GROMACS .gro file of C-alpha atoms in nm:
model
  346
    1MET     CA    1  18.556  11.523   7.337
    2LEU     CA    2  18.882  11.433   7.513
    3ARG     CA    3  19.053  11.397   7.175
    4ARG     CA    4  18.956  11.758   7.111
    5ALA     CA    5  19.108  11.878   7.441
    6PRO     CA    6  19.340  12.140   7.279
    7ALA     CA    7  19.047  12.295   7.092
    8VAL     CA    8  18.831  12.285   7.406
    9LEU     CA    9  19.102  12.459   7.610
   10LEU     CA   10  19.147  12.721   7.337
   11ILE     CA   11  18.774  12.798   7.338
   12CYS     CA   12  18.776  12.824   7.718
   13ALA     CA   13  19.077  13.057   7.704
   14ALA     CA   14  18.903  13.273   7.444
   15ALA     CA   15  18.591  13.300   7.662
   16TRP     CA   16  18.807  13.393   7.964
   17LEU     CA   17  18.997  13.656   7.768
   18ILE     CA   18  18.680  13.812   7.625
   19GLY     CA   19  18.530  13.837   7.974
   20TRP     CA   20  18.847  13.984   8.123
   21VAL     CA   21  18.906  14.246   7.853
   22THR     CA   22  18.541  14.351   7.852
   23GLN     CA   23  18.516  14.386   8.229
   24ARG     CA   24  18.849  14.566   8.260
   25SER     CA   25  18.732  14.833   8.018
   26GLU     CA   26  18.504  14.971   8.292
   27PRO     CA   27  18.512  14.760   8.612
   28ALA     CA   28  18.272  14.987   8.799
   29GLY     CA   29  18.008  14.948   8.529
   30PHE     CA   30  17.952  14.572   8.560
   31ASP     CA   31  17.741  14.370   8.802
   32PHE     CA   32  18.036  14.207   8.975
   33ILE     CA   33  18.102  14.514   9.187
   34ALA     CA   34  17.764  14.468   9.362
   35ILE     CA   35  17.812  14.093   9.404
   36TYR     CA   36  18.165  14.151   9.536
   37ALA     CA   37  18.054  14.429   9.774
   38SER     CA   38  17.796  14.204   9.939
   39ALA     CA   39  18.041  13.914   9.963
   40ARG     CA   40  18.304  14.147  10.112
   41LEU     CA   41  18.059  14.266  10.376
   42VAL     CA   42  18.028  13.904  10.489
   43ALA     CA   43  18.405  13.846  10.467
   44THR     CA   44  18.472  14.150  10.687
   45GLY     CA   45  18.222  14.043  10.954
   46ASN     CA   46  17.927  14.257  10.842
   47GLY     CA   47  17.703  13.987  10.700
   48GLY     CA   48  17.393  14.139  10.860
   49ALA     CA   49  17.431  14.442  10.631
   50VAL     CA   50  17.407  14.259  10.297
   51THR     CA   51  17.049  14.379  10.250
   52ASP     CA   52  17.128  14.738  10.353
   53ARG     CA   53  17.145  14.969  10.050
   54ASP     CA   54  17.373  15.217  10.223
   55ALA     CA   55  17.616  14.949  10.338
   56ILE     CA   56  17.630  14.787   9.994
   57PHE     CA   57  17.685  15.120   9.822
   58ALA     CA   58  17.951  15.225  10.074
   59MET     CA   59  18.141  14.905  10.002
   60GLU     CA   60  18.098  14.948   9.625
   61HIS     CA   61  18.236  15.302   9.643
   62ALA     CA   62  18.519  15.206   9.879
   63THR     CA   63  18.622  14.927   9.641
   64LEU     CA   64  18.598  15.137   9.324
   65PRO     CA   65  18.565  15.511   9.394
   66GLU     CA   66  18.442  15.567   9.038
   67ARG     CA   67  18.124  15.380   9.135
   68THR     CA   68  17.915  15.678   9.249
   69VAL     CA   69  17.564  15.532   9.205
   70PHE     CA   70  17.419  15.240   9.401
   71LEU     CA   71  17.414  14.911   9.207
   72ASN     CA   72  17.152  14.672   9.340
   73ASN     CA   73  17.225  14.312   9.440
   74PRO     CA   74  16.889  14.136   9.484
   75ASN     CA   75  17.042  13.790   9.537
   76PRO     CA   76  16.960  13.620   9.871
   77PRO     CA   77  17.208  13.676  10.157
   78ALA     CA   78  17.307  13.307  10.153
   79LEU     CA   79  17.475  13.364   9.817
   80SER     CA   80  17.695  13.636   9.967
   81LEU     CA   81  17.793  13.390  10.241
   82ILE     CA   82  17.892  13.130   9.981
   83LEU     CA   83  18.096  13.391   9.793
   84ALA     CA   84  18.257  13.533  10.107
   85PRO     CA   85  18.597  13.369  10.027
   86ILE     CA   86  18.594  13.562   9.699
   87GLY     CA   87  18.494  13.877   9.887
   88ALA     CA   88  18.804  13.837  10.106
   89LEU     CA   89  19.029  13.881   9.801
   90PRO     CA   90  19.135  14.207   9.638
   91PHE     CA   91  18.882  14.312   9.375
   92ASP     CA   92  19.088  14.232   9.063
   93VAL     CA   93  19.190  13.891   9.198
   94ALA     CA   94  18.832  13.822   9.304
   95TYR     CA   95  18.702  13.895   8.955
   96ALA     CA   96  18.967  13.670   8.798
   97VAL     CA   97  18.858  13.386   9.030
   98MET     CA   98  18.488  13.445   8.954
   99LEU     CA   99  18.564  13.458   8.582
  100THR     CA  100  18.753  13.130   8.600
  101LEU     CA  101  18.466  12.967   8.789
  102GLY     CA  102  18.222  13.097   8.528
  103VAL     CA  103  18.422  12.956   8.237
  104ALA     CA  104  18.463  12.621   8.414
  105ALA     CA  105  18.089  12.611   8.488
  106LEU     CA  106  17.997  12.679   8.125
  107ALA     CA  107  18.242  12.414   8.001
  108ALA     CA  108  18.117  12.154   8.249
  109SER     CA  109  17.757  12.240   8.161
  110ALA     CA  110  17.828  12.189   7.792
  111LEU     CA  111  17.970  11.843   7.862
  112LEU     CA  112  17.674  11.750   8.083
  113MET     CA  113  17.423  11.869   7.822
  114ALA     CA  114  17.599  11.697   7.532
  115PRO     CA  115  17.383  11.379   7.546
  116LEU     CA  116  17.076  11.592   7.470
  117ALA     CA  117  17.211  11.657   7.121
  118ALA     CA  118  17.283  11.417   6.837
  119PRO     CA  119  17.640  11.277   6.863
  120ASP     CA  120  17.757  11.449   6.546
  121GLN     CA  121  17.630  11.790   6.667
  122ARG     CA  122  17.793  11.806   7.009
  123LEU     CA  123  18.118  11.968   6.902
  124ARG     CA  124  17.921  12.248   6.738
  125LEU     CA  125  17.744  12.322   7.064
  126PHE     CA  126  18.057  12.357   7.280
  127PRO     CA  127  18.181  12.686   7.127
  128PHE     CA  128  17.820  12.811   7.130
  129ALA     CA  129  17.792  12.743   7.504
  130LEU     CA  130  18.118  12.925   7.579
  131LEU     CA  131  18.114  13.211   7.327
  132ALA     CA  132  17.750  13.297   7.259
  133PRO     CA  133  17.660  13.652   7.375
  134PRO     CA  134  17.467  13.538   7.688
  135SER     CA  135  17.780  13.351   7.801
  136THR     CA  136  18.028  13.631   7.735
  137ILE     CA  137  17.792  13.885   7.895
  138ALA     CA  138  17.756  13.665   8.204
  139LEU     CA  139  18.135  13.626   8.226
  140ALA     CA  140  18.205  13.997   8.183
  141GLN     CA  141  17.940  14.082   8.443
  142GLY     CA  142  18.087  13.831   8.688
  143GLN     CA  143  17.737  13.691   8.724
  144THR     CA  144  17.630  13.369   8.891
  145THR     CA  145  17.416  13.246   8.600
  146PRO     CA  146  17.687  13.007   8.466
  147LEU     CA  147  17.683  12.840   8.808
  148MET     CA  148  17.303  12.817   8.794
  149LEU     CA  149  17.329  12.659   8.449
  150LEU     CA  150  17.575  12.405   8.590
  151ALA     CA  151  17.328  12.310   8.865
  152LEU     CA  152  17.054  12.271   8.604
  153ALA     CA  153  17.273  12.069   8.365
  154ALA     CA  154  17.394  11.845   8.647
  155SER     CA  155  17.034  11.783   8.754
  156LEU     CA  156  16.967  11.628   8.413
  157ARG     CA  157  17.227  11.355   8.474
  158ALA     CA  158  17.189  11.303   8.849
  159PRO     CA  159  16.977  11.045   9.035
  160PRO     CA  160  16.633  11.181   9.135
  161ALA     CA  161  16.721  11.283   9.492
  162ALA     CA  162  17.041  11.461   9.387
  163SER     CA  163  16.855  11.615   9.093
  164GLY     CA  164  16.602  11.766   9.333
  165ALA     CA  165  16.877  11.909   9.551
  166LEU     CA  166  17.051  12.062   9.249
  167LEU     CA  167  16.727  12.224   9.133
  168GLY     CA  168  16.693  12.367   9.483
  169LEU     CA  169  17.018  12.558   9.430
  170LEU     CA  170  16.835  12.776   9.178
  171ALA     CA  171  16.688  12.951   9.482
  172LEU     CA  172  17.022  13.135   9.492
  173ARG     CA  173  16.886  13.324   9.191
  174PRO     CA  174  16.520  13.319   9.298
  175GLN     CA  175  16.356  13.462   8.985
  176LEU     CA  176  16.472  13.151   8.796
  177LEU     CA  177  16.316  12.910   9.046
  178PRO     CA  178  15.935  12.885   8.995
  179LEU     CA  179  15.901  12.646   8.700
  180PHE     CA  180  16.194  12.428   8.807
  181ALA     CA  181  16.039  12.418   9.154
  182LEU     CA  182  15.726  12.279   8.990
  183ILE     CA  183  15.932  12.010   8.813
  184ALA     CA  184  16.084  11.906   9.146
  185LEU     CA  185  15.764  11.923   9.350
  186VAL     CA  186  15.559  11.698   9.122
  187ASP     CA  187  15.828  11.428   9.142
  188ARG     CA  188  15.805  11.234   9.470
  189GLN     CA  189  16.177  11.143   9.468
  190ARG     CA  190  16.293  11.498   9.399
  191ARG     CA  191  16.048  11.679   9.626
  192VAL     CA  192  16.205  11.642   9.972
  193PRO     CA  193  16.569  11.714   9.872
  194PHE     CA  194  16.450  12.017   9.676
  195LEU     CA  195  16.253  12.154   9.971
  196LEU     CA  196  16.543  12.092  10.210
  197ILE     CA  197  16.787  12.293   9.997
  198VAL     CA  198  16.543  12.580   9.943
  199ALA     CA  199  16.459  12.586  10.314
  200ALA     CA  200  16.831  12.585  10.402
  201ILE     CA  201  16.897  12.882  10.174
  202ALA     CA  202  16.603  13.072  10.323
  203LEU     CA  203  16.698  12.987  10.682
  204VAL     CA  204  17.066  13.077  10.639
  205SER     CA  205  16.964  13.407  10.478
  206LEU     CA  206  16.726  13.485  10.764
  207LEU     CA  207  16.984  13.398  11.031
  208MET     CA  208  17.235  13.625  10.858
  209VAL     CA  209  17.020  13.939  10.842
  210GLY     CA  210  16.733  13.886  11.088
  211PHE     CA  211  16.372  13.986  11.032
  212ASP     CA  212  16.460  14.353  10.979
  213GLY     CA  213  16.714  14.254  10.716
  214ALA     CA  214  16.458  14.027  10.551
  215ALA     CA  215  16.225  14.327  10.518
  216ARG     CA  216  16.509  14.525  10.363
  217TYR     CA  217  16.568  14.238  10.122
  218LEU     CA  218  16.212  14.274   9.994
  219ASP     CA  219  16.292  14.641   9.939
  220LEU     CA  220  16.581  14.534   9.715
  221LEU     CA  221  16.356  14.301   9.514
  222ALA     CA  222  16.081  14.551   9.432
  223PRO     CA  223  16.301  14.792   9.228
  224ALA     CA  224  16.451  14.495   9.043
  225ALA     CA  225  16.102  14.386   8.936
  226ALA     CA  226  16.024  14.737   8.812
  227GLU     CA  227  16.342  14.779   8.607
  228LEU     CA  228  16.312  14.793   8.230
  229ARG     CA  229  16.664  14.760   8.098
  230PRO     CA  230  16.736  14.718   7.726
  231GLY     CA  231  16.836  14.354   7.778
  232GLU     CA  232  16.515  14.244   7.955
  233LEU     CA  233  16.379  13.920   7.803
  234GLY     CA  234  16.041  13.855   7.965
  235LEU     CA  235  15.698  13.894   7.810
  236ALA     CA  236  15.609  14.131   8.093
  237SER     CA  237  15.889  14.368   7.991
  238LEU     CA  238  15.781  14.340   7.627
  239ALA     CA  239  15.424  14.434   7.724
  240ARG     CA  240  15.550  14.726   7.931
  241ARG     CA  241  15.749  14.854   7.634
  242LEU     CA  242  15.418  14.867   7.449
  243GLY     CA  243  15.275  15.087   7.724
  244VAL     CA  244  15.099  14.831   7.944
  245GLY     CA  245  15.113  14.915   8.315
  246SER     CA  246  15.288  15.250   8.290
  247PHE     CA  247  15.083  15.368   8.593
  248ASP     CA  248  15.267  15.131   8.832
  249PRO     CA  249  15.567  14.953   8.675
  250ALA     CA  250  15.641  14.721   8.970
  251PHE     CA  251  15.279  14.606   9.006
  252ALA     CA  252  15.238  14.564   8.629
  253SER     CA  253  15.557  14.363   8.600
  254LEU     CA  254  15.462  14.129   8.884
  255ALA     CA  255  15.101  14.090   8.766
  256LEU     CA  256  15.196  14.017   8.406
  257SER     CA  257  15.468  13.779   8.518
  258ALA     CA  258  15.226  13.596   8.748
  259VAL     CA  259  14.986  13.537   8.458
  260ALA     CA  260  15.268  13.425   8.227
  261THR     CA  261  15.409  13.193   8.496
  262GLY     CA  262  15.066  13.035   8.547
  263VAL     CA  263  15.032  12.963   8.175
  264ALA     CA  264  15.389  12.832   8.159
  265ALA     CA  265  15.325  12.605   8.459
  266LEU     CA  266  15.031  12.444   8.279
  267LEU     CA  267  15.250  12.393   7.973
  268VAL     CA  268  15.524  12.230   8.183
  269LEU     CA  269  15.276  11.997   8.355
  270ARG     CA  270  15.132  11.885   8.021
  271THR     CA  271  15.480  11.793   7.895
  272ARG     CA  272  15.630  11.448   7.941
  273SER     CA  273  15.852  11.435   8.248
  274GLU     CA  274  16.173  11.374   8.054
  275ARG     CA  275  16.117  11.690   7.848
  276ARG     CA  276  16.002  11.928   8.121
  277THR     CA  277  16.340  12.095   8.168
  278GLU     CA  278  16.359  12.153   7.794
  279VAL     CA  279  16.025  12.338   7.815
  280ALA     CA  280  16.085  12.511   8.149
  281SER     CA  281  16.410  12.679   8.037
  282PRO     CA  282  16.266  12.917   7.772
  283ALA     CA  283  15.935  12.941   7.960
  284THR     CA  284  16.122  13.070   8.268
  285LEU     CA  285  16.293  13.345   8.072
  286LEU     CA  286  15.962  13.450   7.921
  287SER     CA  287  15.748  13.439   8.232
  288VAL     CA  288  15.941  13.572   8.531
  289PRO     CA  289  16.026  13.938   8.603
  290HIS     CA  290  16.371  14.088   8.558
  291VAL     CA  291  16.564  13.842   8.343
  292LEU     CA  292  16.849  13.981   8.135
  293LEU     CA  293  17.059  13.851   7.848
  294HIS     CA  294  17.308  13.678   8.077
  295ASP     CA  295  17.017  13.475   8.220
  296ALA     CA  296  16.964  13.333   7.870
  297VAL     CA  297  17.239  13.076   7.935
  298LEU     CA  298  16.956  12.888   8.106
  299VAL     CA  299  16.807  12.812   7.764
  300TYR     CA  300  17.106  12.610   7.645
  301PRO     CA  301  16.951  12.272   7.738
  302SER     CA  302  16.661  12.350   7.505
  303VAL     CA  303  16.895  12.439   7.221
  304ALA     CA  304  17.094  12.120   7.278
  305ALA     CA  305  16.775  11.911   7.273
  306ARG     CA  306  16.693  12.050   6.929
  307ALA     CA  307  17.041  11.990   6.785
  308LEU     CA  308  16.941  11.665   6.615
  309THR     CA  309  17.056  11.751   6.262
  310THR     CA  310  17.313  11.991   6.119
  311ARG     CA  311  17.038  12.204   5.967
  312ALA     CA  312  16.847  12.230   6.295
  313THR     CA  313  17.162  12.304   6.495
  314LEU     CA  314  17.278  12.582   6.265
  315ALA     CA  315  16.927  12.725   6.235
  316TRP     CA  316  16.878  12.763   6.610
  317ILE     CA  317  17.232  12.889   6.673
  318ILE     CA  318  17.233  13.144   6.391
  319THR     CA  319  16.882  13.275   6.456
  320GLY     CA  320  16.958  13.293   6.828
  321LEU     CA  321  17.275  13.495   6.771
  322VAL     CA  322  17.095  13.731   6.533
  323ALA     CA  323  16.805  13.775   6.777
  324VAL     CA  324  17.042  13.862   7.062
  325LEU     CA  325  17.234  14.115   6.852
  326ILE     CA  326  16.914  14.283   6.732
  327HIS     CA  327  16.779  14.280   7.087
  328GLU     CA  328  17.099  14.444   7.213
  329ALA     CA  329  17.057  14.710   6.943
  330GLY     CA  330  16.724  14.808   7.098
  331VAL     CA  331  16.465  14.603   6.908
  332PRO     CA  332  16.316  14.350   7.156
  333VAL     CA  333  16.301  14.042   6.934
  334ALA     CA  334  16.467  13.792   7.172
  335PRO     CA  335  16.133  13.707   7.342
  336LEU     CA  336  15.994  13.607   7.001
  337TRP     CA  337  16.288  13.371   6.947
  338LEU     CA  338  16.231  13.223   7.292
  339LEU     CA  339  15.862  13.173   7.206
  340ALA     CA  340  15.962  12.988   6.891
  341LEU     CA  341  16.203  12.770   7.089
  342LEU     CA  342  15.927  12.697   7.339
  343LEU     CA  343  15.644  12.622   7.099
  344MET     CA  344  15.803  12.465   6.791
  345ARG     CA  345  15.823  12.090   6.805
  346ARG     CA  346  16.162  11.924   6.774
   0.00000   0.00000   0.00000
């Protein structure tokens, strides 16, 4: 890979440029404004307000006056504390920093996941990891999912204790946590570090906002569970599009997701330990509520594990790209592709 450094840098530069141009077309329309607003509240000494809708919206509007509708940020308060240095920067500079971190995280993840694939297929996977639609969407949105992918990819190569701690970092995007929590909890060497990191994130969040703020945080989560955006990937959202649970969208989404998560957990437990992450990645996207196309970067370890021949590599990459494009056009086929990735043997 080092011999291909110029090509690698060119791909990284292309991913950065795509993210920048896309986000700059309408800065107020992308998720980063909500993430930035919460981080800026912490940076300006108002960390206790990061679960307050009015405070978040006021900061969003003050940063970009064209943002006239509240954009939710259901991430735990601890994430806003971690991102506070970015929140201290002017908005455009802050996005450039977040974009650079996202590109670096995707590139590092690709290198860490490379051993999952056959040696002659690894160079094909690098541009996929940087330039596939889930990656470019995550970069344009200024989302944290590339950083979550990095934690997951690093956990595959780390000693058990460090692996457990890295899996615990997924609590910073809590809807991605359940199945990876199961992987950590059933492993005696991973269990304690995992629980310590999750507990630290929960405790720091509680200390930041107090019990009243924790209640407000739950109020931020409920609407996120009930959302049905075009890019939703889960089986619960697919069922709701077919009319299931129209009487109470939030309850239906949570109930359907709970059933799907239970089934997925059984599937993970019946899988050999060395392949559980490969199974948990697509199963997570299918089973939990409110996962969007940028969350699909989490499935890259599963794609890499199936890249054992040129035919298999091209088949999964091409069908995945087609599924995402059709899904973006309004036909929800991406969950079917994820099901195939989950159930088809390597």
